[in-house]
CSV table of C-alpha atoms and ligand atoms in Angstrom, one decimal:
chain,number,residue,atom,x,y,z
A,1,MET,CA,-30.4,-22.6,-25.4
A,2,PRO,CA,-30.2,-24.0,-21.8
A,3,GLY,CA,-28.5,-21.8,-19.2
A,4,THR,CA,-28.6,-18.5,-21.1
A,5,GLN,CA,-31.4,-17.1,-18.9
A,6,PRO,CA,-31.0,-18.2,-15.2
A,7,LYS,CA,-33.9,-20.4,-14.3
A,8,ARG,CA,-36.2,-19.3,-11.4
A,9,ARG,CA,-34.5,-20.7,-8.3
A,10,GLU,CA,-34.7,-20.0,-4.6
A,11,TYR,CA,-31.7,-17.6,-4.6
A,12,ASP,CA,-30.8,-15.0,-7.3
A,13,LEU,CA,-27.2,-14.8,-6.0
A,14,LEU,CA,-24.9,-17.0,-3.9
A,15,LEU,CA,-21.6,-15.6,-2.6
A,16,VAL,CA,-19.1,-18.3,-1.6
A,17,GLY,CA,-16.1,-17.2,0.4
A,18,ALA,CA,-18.1,-14.3,1.7
A,19,THR,CA,-16.1,-14.0,4.9
A,20,GLY,CA,-12.8,-13.4,3.2
A,21,HIS,CA,-11.3,-10.0,2.4
A,22,THR,CA,-12.5,-9.8,-1.2
A,23,GLY,CA,-15.8,-11.6,-0.3
A,24,SER,CA,-16.8,-9.1,2.3
A,25,LEU,CA,-16.1,-6.2,-0.1
A,26,THR,CA,-18.2,-7.9,-2.8
A,27,ALA,CA,-21.1,-8.2,-0.3
A,28,GLN,CA,-20.8,-4.5,0.4
A,29,HIS,CA,-21.1,-3.7,-3.3
A,30,ILE,CA,-24.1,-6.0,-3.7
A,31,VAL,CA,-25.8,-4.1,-0.9
A,32,ARG,CA,-25.1,-0.8,-2.5
A,33,HIS,CA,-26.0,-1.7,-6.1
A,34,PHE,CA,-28.5,-4.5,-6.4
A,35,PRO,CA,-32.3,-4.0,-6.4
A,36,PRO,CA,-34.2,-4.4,-3.1
A,37,ASN,CA,-36.0,-7.6,-4.2
A,38,LEU,CA,-32.7,-9.5,-4.5
A,39,ARG,CA,-32.8,-13.0,-2.9
A,40,TRP,CA,-29.3,-13.7,-1.8
A,41,VAL,CA,-27.2,-15.9,0.4
A,42,LEU,CA,-23.7,-15.6,1.9
A,43,ALA,CA,-21.8,-18.8,2.3
A,44,GLY,CA,-18.6,-19.5,4.4
A,45,ARG,CA,-17.2,-22.1,6.7
A,46,SER,CA,-17.6,-20.1,10.0
A,47,GLU,CA,-21.1,-19.3,11.2
A,48,ALA,CA,-19.8,-16.7,13.6
A,49,LYS,CA,-18.0,-14.8,10.8
A,50,LEU,CA,-21.0,-15.0,8.6
A,51,GLN,CA,-23.2,-13.5,11.3
A,52,ARG,CA,-20.7,-10.7,11.9
A,53,LEU,CA,-20.5,-9.9,8.2
A,54,ARG,CA,-24.3,-9.8,7.9
A,55,GLU,CA,-24.6,-7.5,10.8
A,56,SER,CA,-21.9,-5.2,9.4
A,57,LEU,CA,-23.7,-4.7,6.1
A,58,PRO,CA,-25.5,-1.3,5.7
A,59,LEU,CA,-28.8,-2.7,4.5
A,60,ASN,CA,-31.1,0.2,5.5
A,61,PRO,CA,-30.2,3.0,3.0
A,62,THR,CA,-31.0,0.9,-0.1
A,63,GLY,CA,-33.7,-1.3,1.4
A,64,ILE,CA,-32.1,-4.5,0.1
A,65,GLY,CA,-33.3,-7.6,2.0
A,66,SER,CA,-31.0,-9.1,4.5
A,67,PRO,CA,-29.1,-12.1,3.0
A,68,ASN,CA,-29.6,-15.7,4.3
A,69,ILE,CA,-26.4,-17.3,5.6
A,70,GLN,CA,-25.3,-20.8,5.0
A,71,VAL,CA,-22.4,-22.6,6.6
A,72,LEU,CA,-20.4,-24.4,3.8
A,73,ASN,CA,-17.2,-26.2,4.2
A,74,LEU,CA,-15.5,-27.0,0.9
A,75,SER,CA,-13.9,-30.4,0.7
A,76,GLU,CA,-14.0,-33.7,-1.3
A,77,SER,CA,-16.0,-35.4,1.4
A,78,ASP,CA,-19.5,-36.8,0.4
A,79,ARG,CA,-21.2,-34.7,3.0
A,80,ASP,CA,-19.6,-31.4,2.0
A,81,THR,CA,-20.1,-32.1,-1.7
A,82,ALA,CA,-23.8,-32.8,-1.1
A,83,ASN,CA,-24.2,-29.6,0.8
A,84,LEU,CA,-22.4,-27.6,-1.9
A,85,ASP,CA,-24.4,-29.2,-4.7
A,86,ASP,CA,-27.6,-28.5,-2.8
A,87,LEU,CA,-26.9,-24.8,-2.4
A,88,ILE,CA,-25.5,-24.3,-6.0
A,89,ARG,CA,-28.6,-26.0,-7.4
A,90,ARG,CA,-30.9,-23.5,-5.5
A,91,SER,CA,-29.0,-20.5,-6.9
A,92,CYS,CA,-29.1,-18.7,-10.3
A,93,VAL,CA,-25.6,-17.1,-10.2
A,94,CYS,CA,-22.6,-18.0,-8.0
A,95,ILE,CA,-19.8,-15.6,-7.1
A,96,SER,CA,-16.8,-17.5,-5.8
A,97,VAL,CA,-14.0,-15.7,-3.9
A,98,VAL,CA,-12.4,-18.6,-2.1
A,99,THR,CA,-8.7,-19.5,-2.1
A,100,TYR,CA,-8.8,-20.9,-5.6
A,101,PHE,CA,-5.8,-23.1,-5.7
A,102,ALA,CA,-7.0,-24.9,-2.6
A,103,VAL,CA,-10.8,-25.3,-3.1
A,104,GLY,CA,-11.8,-23.2,-6.1
A,105,GLU,CA,-12.4,-26.2,-8.4
A,106,LEU,CA,-15.0,-27.7,-6.1
A,107,VAL,CA,-17.3,-24.7,-6.7
A,108,ILE,CA,-16.7,-24.7,-10.4
A,109,ARG,CA,-17.4,-28.4,-10.8
A,110,SER,CA,-20.6,-28.1,-8.9
A,111,CYS,CA,-21.7,-25.1,-11.0
A,112,VAL,CA,-21.2,-27.0,-14.3
A,113,GLU,CA,-22.9,-30.1,-13.0
A,114,ASN,CA,-25.9,-28.2,-11.6
A,115,GLU,CA,-26.1,-25.7,-14.5
A,116,THR,CA,-25.5,-22.6,-12.4
A,117,ASN,CA,-23.8,-19.6,-14.0
A,118,TYR,CA,-20.6,-18.5,-12.2
A,119,ILE,CA,-18.1,-15.7,-11.8
A,120,ASP,CA,-14.7,-15.5,-10.1
A,121,ALA,CA,-11.4,-13.5,-9.8
A,122,ILE,CA,-8.9,-16.3,-10.4
A,123,GLY,CA,-5.5,-14.8,-11.5
A,124,ASP,CA,-3.6,-18.0,-11.6
A,125,VAL,CA,-3.3,-18.8,-15.3
A,126,ILE,CA,-1.7,-22.3,-14.8
A,127,LEU,CA,-4.8,-23.3,-12.6
A,128,LEU,CA,-7.0,-21.7,-15.2
A,129,GLU,CA,-5.5,-23.7,-18.1
A,130,ARG,CA,-6.3,-26.9,-16.2
A,131,LEU,CA,-9.9,-25.8,-15.4
A,132,ILE,CA,-10.5,-24.8,-19.1
A,133,ALA,CA,-9.3,-28.2,-20.2
A,134,LYS,CA,-11.6,-29.9,-17.8
A,135,TYR,CA,-14.8,-27.8,-17.9
A,136,HIS,CA,-14.9,-25.6,-21.0
A,137,ASN,CA,-16.5,-28.1,-23.4
A,138,THR,CA,-19.2,-29.3,-20.9
A,139,ALA,CA,-20.0,-25.8,-19.8
A,140,GLU,CA,-20.3,-24.7,-23.4
A,141,ARG,CA,-22.5,-27.6,-24.4
A,142,LYS,CA,-24.8,-26.9,-21.4
A,143,GLY,CA,-24.8,-23.2,-21.9
A,144,VAL,CA,-23.3,-22.5,-18.5
A,145,LYS,CA,-21.3,-19.3,-18.2
A,146,LEU,CA,-18.1,-19.4,-16.2
A,147,ILE,CA,-16.7,-15.9,-16.2
A,148,HIS,CA,-13.1,-16.2,-14.9
A,149,ALA,CA,-10.5,-13.7,-13.8
A,150,ALA,CA,-13.1,-10.9,-13.4
A,151,GLY,CA,-11.0,-8.9,-10.8
A,152,ILE,CA,-8.5,-6.1,-10.8
A,153,PHE,CA,-6.0,-8.4,-12.5
A,154,GLY,CA,-7.4,-9.8,-15.7
A,155,GLY,CA,-11.0,-8.6,-15.5
A,156,VAL,CA,-10.3,-4.8,-15.8
A,157,GLN,CA,-7.6,-5.2,-18.5
A,158,ASN,CA,-9.9,-7.4,-20.6
A,159,LEU,CA,-12.6,-4.7,-20.4
A,160,LEU,CA,-10.3,-1.9,-21.4
A,161,ALA,CA,-8.8,-3.9,-24.3
A,162,TRP,CA,-12.3,-4.7,-25.5
A,163,ALA,CA,-13.4,-1.1,-25.2
A,164,ALA,CA,-10.3,0.3,-27.0
A,165,ALA,CA,-10.5,-2.2,-29.9
A,166,ARG,CA,-14.3,-1.6,-30.1
A,167,GLU,CA,-13.8,2.2,-30.5
A,168,LEU,CA,-11.3,1.6,-33.3
A,169,ALA,CA,-13.6,-0.8,-35.1
A,170,GLN,CA,-16.8,1.3,-34.7
A,171,GLN,CA,-15.4,4.8,-35.2
A,172,ALA,CA,-12.7,4.1,-37.8
A,173,SER,CA,-13.6,0.6,-39.2
A,174,LEU,CA,-10.1,-0.6,-38.3
A,175,LYS,CA,-8.9,-3.8,-36.8
A,176,THR,CA,-6.5,-3.8,-33.9
A,177,GLN,CA,-2.9,-5.1,-34.2
A,178,GLU,CA,-2.0,-4.3,-30.5
A,179,VAL,CA,-3.5,-3.1,-27.3
A,180,ALA,CA,-0.9,-1.5,-25.1
A,181,LEU,CA,-2.1,-0.9,-21.5
A,182,ALA,CA,-0.5,1.3,-18.9
A,183,MET,CA,-1.1,0.8,-15.2
A,184,ASP,CA,-0.2,3.6,-12.8
A,185,THR,CA,1.9,2.4,-9.9
A,186,MET,CA,-0.6,1.6,-7.0
A,187,LYS,CA,-0.4,0.7,-3.4
A,188,LEU,CA,-1.3,-3.0,-3.1
A,189,ILE,CA,-1.3,-4.3,0.4
A,190,PRO,CA,-1.8,-8.0,-0.3
A,191,SER,CA,-4.6,-9.9,1.5
A,192,ARG,CA,-4.1,-13.3,3.1
A,193,GLY,CA,-5.6,-15.0,-0.1
A,194,THR,CA,-3.3,-13.0,-2.4
A,195,ILE,CA,-0.1,-13.9,-0.4
A,196,GLU,CA,-1.0,-17.6,-0.3
A,197,SER,CA,-1.9,-17.7,-4.0
A,198,PHE,CA,1.3,-15.8,-4.9
A,199,LEU,CA,3.5,-18.1,-2.8
A,200,HIS,CA,1.7,-21.2,-4.1
A,201,GLU,CA,2.4,-20.1,-7.7
A,202,ALA,CA,6.0,-19.2,-6.9
A,203,GLY,CA,6.5,-22.7,-5.4
A,204,ARG,CA,5.7,-24.5,-8.6
A,205,GLY,CA,8.4,-26.2,-10.6
A,206,LYS,CA,10.4,-24.0,-13.1
A,207,ASP,CA,8.9,-25.9,-16.1
A,208,ILE,CA,5.4,-25.3,-15.1
A,209,ARG,CA,6.0,-21.6,-14.4
A,210,LYS,CA,7.7,-21.3,-17.8
A,211,LYS,CA,4.3,-22.0,-19.4
A,212,THR,CA,3.1,-18.5,-18.5
A,213,LEU,CA,5.5,-17.3,-21.1
A,214,GLU,CA,3.5,-18.9,-23.9
A,215,PRO,CA,1.3,-16.0,-25.0
A,216,TRP,CA,-1.5,-18.1,-26.5
A,217,LEU,CA,-1.6,-20.7,-23.7
A,218,LEU,CA,-5.2,-20.0,-22.8
A,219,SER,CA,-6.5,-19.2,-26.3
A,220,SER,CA,-8.3,-22.0,-28.2
A,221,VAL,CA,-6.8,-20.4,-31.4
A,222,GLU,CA,-3.1,-19.7,-31.9
A,223,GLY,CA,-2.4,-16.0,-32.5
A,224,SER,CA,0.3,-14.0,-34.1
A,225,PRO,CA,3.8,-15.2,-33.4
A,226,ASP,CA,5.0,-11.6,-33.4
A,227,ILE,CA,4.4,-10.4,-29.9
A,228,LEU,CA,7.4,-8.0,-29.5
A,229,ASN,CA,6.6,-5.2,-27.2
A,230,SER,CA,9.1,-2.7,-28.6
A,231,THR,CA,11.0,-1.8,-25.4
A,232,ASN,CA,14.5,-0.2,-25.4
A,233,LYS,CA,17.6,-1.4,-23.4
A,234,MET,CA,16.2,0.0,-20.2
A,235,ASN,CA,13.1,-2.0,-20.8
A,236,MET,CA,11.1,1.2,-21.4
A,237,ARG,CA,8.8,2.1,-24.3
A,238,ILE,CA,7.5,5.5,-25.3
A,239,ASN,CA,4.0,5.6,-26.6
A,240,MET,CA,2.7,8.8,-28.0
A,241,ASP,CA,-0.6,8.5,-26.1
A,242,LEU,CA,0.4,6.7,-22.9
A,243,GLY,CA,3.8,8.4,-22.4
A,244,ALA,CA,6.9,6.6,-20.8
A,245,LEU,CA,6.1,3.0,-20.0
A,246,SER,CA,8.2,0.4,-18.2
A,247,ALA,CA,7.9,-3.3,-18.9
A,248,THR,CA,7.9,-4.2,-15.2
A,249,SER,CA,4.3,-5.0,-14.6
A,250,ILE,CA,4.3,-8.2,-12.6
A,251,THR,CA,0.9,-9.1,-14.0
A,252,ALA,CA,1.8,-8.4,-17.6
A,253,LYS,CA,2.3,-12.1,-18.6
A,254,GLN,CA,-0.8,-13.4,-16.8
A,255,ASN,CA,-3.0,-10.6,-18.2
A,256,GLN,CA,-1.6,-11.1,-21.7
A,257,LEU,CA,-2.8,-14.7,-21.6
A,258,LEU,CA,-6.2,-13.7,-20.3
A,259,VAL,CA,-6.7,-11.0,-22.9
A,260,HIS,CA,-5.5,-13.4,-25.6
A,261,ARG,CA,-8.1,-15.9,-24.5
A,262,SER,CA,-10.8,-13.2,-25.1
A,263,TRP,CA,-9.4,-12.6,-28.6
A,264,GLY,CA,-9.8,-16.3,-29.3
A,265,LEU,CA,-13.3,-16.4,-27.9
A,266,LEU,CA,-14.4,-13.4,-29.9
A,267,LYS,CA,-12.7,-14.4,-33.1
A,268,GLY,CA,-15.2,-14.6,-36.0
A,269,SER,CA,-17.8,-12.7,-34.1
A,270,GLN,CA,-18.9,-9.0,-34.7
A,271,GLU,CA,-16.5,-8.1,-31.9
A,272,ASP,CA,-13.4,-9.8,-33.5
A,273,TYR,CA,-10.3,-7.7,-32.5
A,274,GLY,CA,-8.4,-8.6,-35.7
A,275,ALA,CA,-6.2,-11.5,-37.1
A,276,ASN,CA,-2.9,-10.0,-35.9
A,277,PHE,CA,-4.0,-8.9,-32.4
A,278,LYS,CA,-1.7,-9.0,-29.4
A,279,TYR,CA,-1.7,-7.4,-25.9
A,280,ASN,CA,1.2,-5.8,-24.0
A,281,GLU,CA,1.0,-4.3,-20.5
A,282,TYR,CA,3.3,-1.8,-18.8
A,283,MET,CA,3.7,0.3,-15.6
A,284,ARG,CA,3.8,4.0,-15.6
A,285,GLY,CA,5.6,6.1,-13.0
A,286,VAL,CA,8.7,3.9,-13.0
A,287,SER,CA,12.0,5.6,-13.7
A,288,ALA,CA,14.3,4.1,-16.4
A,289,MET,CA,16.9,3.1,-13.8
A,290,LEU,CA,14.3,1.3,-11.6
A,291,SER,CA,12.9,-0.4,-14.7
A,292,LEU,CA,16.4,-1.7,-15.6
A,293,LEU,CA,17.1,-2.8,-12.0
A,294,THR,CA,13.8,-4.6,-11.7
A,295,THR,CA,14.3,-6.4,-15.0
A,296,ILE,CA,17.7,-7.6,-14.0
A,297,GLY,CA,16.6,-8.5,-10.5
A,298,HIS,CA,13.5,-10.4,-11.5
A,299,PRO,CA,15.0,-13.7,-12.5
A,300,PHE,CA,17.0,-13.7,-9.2
A,301,VAL,CA,13.9,-13.1,-7.1
A,302,ASP,CA,12.1,-15.8,-9.0
A,303,TRP,CA,15.0,-18.2,-8.3
A,304,LEU,CA,15.0,-17.3,-4.6
A,305,LEU,CA,11.3,-17.9,-4.3
A,306,GLY,CA,11.8,-21.5,-5.5
A,307,PHE,CA,13.0,-22.3,-2.0
A,308,LYS,CA,10.4,-23.1,0.6
A,309,ILE,CA,12.4,-21.4,3.4
A,310,VAL,CA,12.4,-18.1,1.4
A,311,ARG,CA,8.7,-18.4,0.8
A,312,ASN,CA,8.1,-18.9,4.5
A,313,ILE,CA,10.1,-15.8,5.3
A,314,VAL,CA,8.2,-13.8,2.7
A,315,ARG,CA,4.9,-15.1,4.1
A,316,ARG,CA,5.8,-13.9,7.6
A,317,ALA,CA,7.0,-10.5,6.4
A,318,LEU,CA,4.0,-9.8,4.3
A,319,GLN,CA,1.4,-11.1,6.8
A,320,ARG,CA,2.5,-8.6,9.3
A,321,ASN,CA,1.2,-5.8,7.2
A,322,HIS,CA,-1.8,-7.3,5.4
A,323,PRO,CA,-5.1,-5.6,6.2
A,324,THR,CA,-7.5,-7.5,8.4
A,325,SER,CA,-10.6,-5.5,7.4
A,326,PRO,CA,-11.7,-3.9,4.2
A,327,GLY,CA,-11.5,-0.1,3.8
A,328,GLU,CA,-8.2,0.6,2.1
A,329,ALA,CA,-8.2,3.7,-0.1
A,330,ASP,CA,-5.9,4.1,-3.1
A,331,LEU,CA,-6.4,5.3,-6.6
A,332,VAL,CA,-6.4,2.7,-9.4
A,333,VAL,CA,-5.7,4.2,-12.9
A,334,MET,CA,-5.3,2.3,-16.1
A,335,GLU,CA,-5.3,3.4,-19.7
A,336,ALA,CA,-5.3,1.3,-22.9
A,337,VAL,CA,-4.7,2.2,-26.5
A,338,ALA,CA,-5.7,0.1,-29.5
A,339,ILE,CA,-3.2,0.5,-32.3
A,340,ALA,CA,-4.6,0.0,-35.8
A,341,ASP,CA,-3.6,-3.0,-38.0
A,342,VAL,CA,-2.3,-0.9,-40.8
A,343,GLU,CA,1.2,-0.4,-42.4
A,344,ASN,CA,1.9,2.8,-40.6
A,345,PRO,CA,-0.1,2.8,-37.4
A,346,ASP,CA,1.5,6.1,-36.2
A,347,GLU,CA,-0.5,7.8,-39.0
A,348,ALA,CA,-3.9,6.2,-38.1
A,349,PRO,CA,-6.5,6.8,-35.4
A,350,ARG,CA,-6.3,4.9,-32.1
A,351,GLY,CA,-8.9,3.5,-29.9
A,352,TYR,CA,-8.6,4.7,-26.3
A,353,ALA,CA,-10.1,3.4,-23.0
A,354,THR,CA,-9.5,4.4,-19.4
A,355,LEU,CA,-10.6,3.5,-15.9
A,356,ARG,CA,-10.1,5.4,-12.6
A,357,TYR,CA,-11.2,4.0,-9.3
A,358,PRO,CA,-10.5,5.7,-5.9
A,359,GLU,CA,-11.2,3.0,-3.4
A,360,GLY,CA,-8.3,0.5,-4.0
A,361,PRO,CA,-7.7,-2.7,-5.9
A,362,TYR,CA,-9.7,-5.2,-3.7
A,363,SER,CA,-12.7,-3.0,-3.6
A,364,LEU,CA,-12.6,-2.7,-7.4
A,365,THR,CA,-12.4,-6.5,-7.6
A,366,GLY,CA,-15.5,-6.8,-5.4
A,367,LEU,CA,-17.3,-4.3,-7.6
A,368,MET,CA,-16.3,-6.1,-10.8
A,369,LEU,CA,-17.6,-9.4,-9.3
A,370,ALA,CA,-20.9,-7.9,-8.1
A,371,GLN,CA,-21.6,-6.1,-11.4
A,372,GLY,CA,-20.4,-9.0,-13.5
A,373,ALA,CA,-22.9,-11.2,-11.6
A,374,ALA,CA,-25.6,-8.6,-12.3
A,375,SER,CA,-24.7,-8.8,-16.0
A,376,ILE,CA,-25.3,-12.5,-16.0
A,377,LEU,CA,-28.4,-12.4,-13.8
A,378,TYR,CA,-30.2,-9.5,-15.5
A,379,SER,CA,-28.8,-9.4,-19.0
A,380,GLY,CA,-28.2,-13.1,-19.8
A,381,ARG,CA,-29.3,-12.7,-23.4
A,382,GLU,CA,-26.4,-10.3,-24.1
A,383,CYS,CA,-24.0,-13.2,-24.2
A,384,GLU,CA,-25.6,-16.5,-25.1
A,385,LYS,CA,-22.3,-18.4,-25.0
A,386,GLY,CA,-21.4,-20.9,-22.3
A,387,GLY,CA,-18.0,-22.2,-21.3
A,388,CYS,CA,-14.9,-20.8,-19.6
A,389,LEU,CA,-15.2,-17.1,-20.5
A,390,THR,CA,-13.8,-13.7,-19.6
A,391,THR,CA,-15.2,-10.3,-18.9
A,392,ALA,CA,-14.7,-9.4,-22.6
A,393,LEU,CA,-17.7,-11.6,-23.4
A,394,ILE,CA,-20.0,-9.5,-21.2
A,395,ALA,CA,-18.2,-6.2,-21.7
A,396,ALA,CA,-20.9,-4.2,-23.4
A,397,ASP,CA,-23.3,-4.7,-20.5
A,398,LEU,CA,-20.7,-4.7,-17.7
A,399,ILE,CA,-19.3,-1.4,-18.8
A,400,GLN,CA,-22.7,0.2,-18.7
A,401,ARG,CA,-23.3,-1.2,-15.2
A,402,LEU,CA,-19.9,0.1,-14.0
A,403,LYS,CA,-20.8,3.5,-15.3
A,404,GLY,CA,-24.2,3.2,-13.5
A,405,ALA,CA,-22.2,2.6,-10.3
A,406,ASP,CA,-20.4,5.9,-10.9
A,407,ILE,CA,-17.1,4.3,-12.0
A,408,ALA,CA,-15.1,6.5,-14.3
A,409,ILE,CA,-14.7,4.2,-17.3
A,410,GLU,CA,-14.6,6.0,-20.6
A,411,SER,CA,-13.6,5.2,-24.2
A,412,THR,CA,-13.1,7.3,-27.3
A,413,ILE,CA,-11.3,7.5,-30.6
A,414,LEU,CA,-8.0,9.5,-30.8
A,415,PRO,CA,-7.9,11.0,-34.3
A,416,TYR,CA,-4.7,11.1,-36.4
B,1,NAP,N1,-6.9,-11.7,-9.7
B,1,NAP,C1,-7.5,-10.8,-9.0
B,1,NAP,O1,-7.8,-9.7,-9.5
B,1,NAP,C2,-7.8,-11.0,-7.5
B,1,NAP,C3,-8.1,-10.0,-6.7
B,1,NAP,C4,-8.4,-10.3,-5.3
B,1,NAP,C5,-8.3,-11.6,-4.9
B,1,NAP,N2,-8.0,-12.6,-5.8
B,1,NAP,C6,-8.0,-14.0,-5.3
B,1,NAP,O2,-9.2,-14.3,-4.7
B,1,NAP,C7,-9.0,-15.3,-3.7
B,1,NAP,C8,-9.5,-14.8,-2.3
B,1,NAP,O3,-8.8,-13.7,-1.9
B,1,NAP,P1,-9.0,-13.0,-0.5
B,1,NAP,O4,-8.1,-11.9,-0.5
B,1,NAP,O5,-10.5,-12.7,-0.4
B,1,NAP,O6,-8.6,-14.2,0.5
B,1,NAP,P2,-9.1,-14.5,1.9
B,1,NAP,O7,-9.4,-13.3,2.7
B,1,NAP,O8,-8.1,-15.5,2.5
B,1,NAP,O9,-10.5,-15.3,1.7
B,1,NAP,C9,-10.6,-16.6,1.3
B,1,NAP,C10,-11.9,-17.1,1.5
B,1,NAP,O10,-12.0,-18.5,1.1
B,1,NAP,C11,-12.6,-19.3,2.2
B,1,NAP,N3,-12.1,-20.6,2.3
B,1,NAP,C12,-10.8,-21.1,2.2
B,1,NAP,N4,-10.8,-22.4,2.3
B,1,NAP,C13,-12.1,-22.8,2.4
B,1,NAP,C14,-12.7,-24.1,2.6
B,1,NAP,N5,-12.1,-25.2,2.7
B,1,NAP,N6,-14.1,-24.1,2.8
B,1,NAP,C15,-14.8,-23.0,2.7
B,1,NAP,N7,-14.3,-21.7,2.6
B,1,NAP,C16,-12.9,-21.7,2.4
B,1,NAP,C17,-12.2,-18.5,3.5
B,1,NAP,O11,-13.0,-18.8,4.6
B,1,NAP,P3,-12.6,-18.3,6.1
B,1,NAP,O12,-13.0,-16.8,6.1
B,1,NAP,O13,-13.4,-19.1,7.0
B,1,NAP,O14,-11.1,-18.4,6.3
B,1,NAP,C18,-12.4,-17.1,3.0
B,1,NAP,O15,-13.7,-16.7,3.0
B,1,NAP,C19,-7.5,-15.6,-3.7
B,1,NAP,O16,-7.2,-16.7,-4.4
B,1,NAP,C20,-6.9,-14.3,-4.4
B,1,NAP,O17,-5.6,-14.6,-5.0
B,1,NAP,C21,-7.7,-12.3,-7.1
């Protein structure tokens, strides 16, 4: 099958958007975790920034070779397109961490045309729906892997949902009817790219934003119509394994669509989650009163953000605090439980998966992108599928790589 094993090309790895916040963290993980013989290239639109990034990388301890740098402006112009195509054609795997809503598609289009495997951290599900409609079939036919949403939002949740459902299937021969995921509250100081993406999404028309409420929007197969998440009047849920949960996760809808896409992609395979599968996401550490207030206030905030003037005020307020260099330190904790598809699930075993990461959400995104690229580069045969995929499709290999990088990611069966 073409594209399943990266062909021998000049570069093993290309990092586009290397000079951004997430890009530079990704480069640091590559330096720490890839083998010394890696042939890699950093691309960005400013030569001075690329030079500074290369000089800042701690290359000596691991002996990894210094990356080449390549100035690359992303635009529709013939000259910029030719430069991008040339670089993509010379690379086996491309990691993209550019501002996706503005220039992300240019990189994807080039990867599909030039048969280069690809990974990103897109969190914008409306953009992703359009990209899937445009590129999935061609990428599938050519055997080109496009792993989308591999970051802290979407990528990690997909891995934990896969791992919890897998435990239930392998240890108890049970299918999963629901994965419930709890995220501990965490400090997220948004980067420039996150602020711009968030405000871009908030500025879309109401009808377009409403699409994110369709739970199977990104899945090629329609799933169970019953996606109730069993919350009480305070919008809380008590789960016997995860504790008190609040339905106030702002990424719950987006991640539901991404995990449901994985369900559709894995349907009929050995890793099929089960016919009645659904995913629900919650926050932990939110009081019942705050949960209620957040739920009531959410539609009002959503309405306010529809005004450009409000978005400009928010942009200015957030930009004042956003970090200008990597190095934030904050604990990320997530736990997922796979609930069995049986009549009385409280009396059945549950699959359980957890991840703890002490260096903050953007660093974890960089690590996921670097290790995901390693999965594609070094273990291409694990997933022979091409198309617009998710981290669930490379989960078995990626989880082993994360463990090898000392990430606390574990799964087990919880007996009844
Ligand atoms: N879902 C998740 O888990 C997750 C997590 C983290 C980030 N993200 C997303 O990842 C994206 C990047 O985030 P970030 O925090 O790294 O943003 P950032 O610091 O603003 O970096 C954006 C990068 O894109 C480059 N870029 C923008 N326009 C370009 C153009 N026309 N030509 C060439 N390069 C261009 C920038 O180049 P310059 O350096 O020259 O400006 C920069 O390197 C955002 O869309 C964000 O939402 C998602």
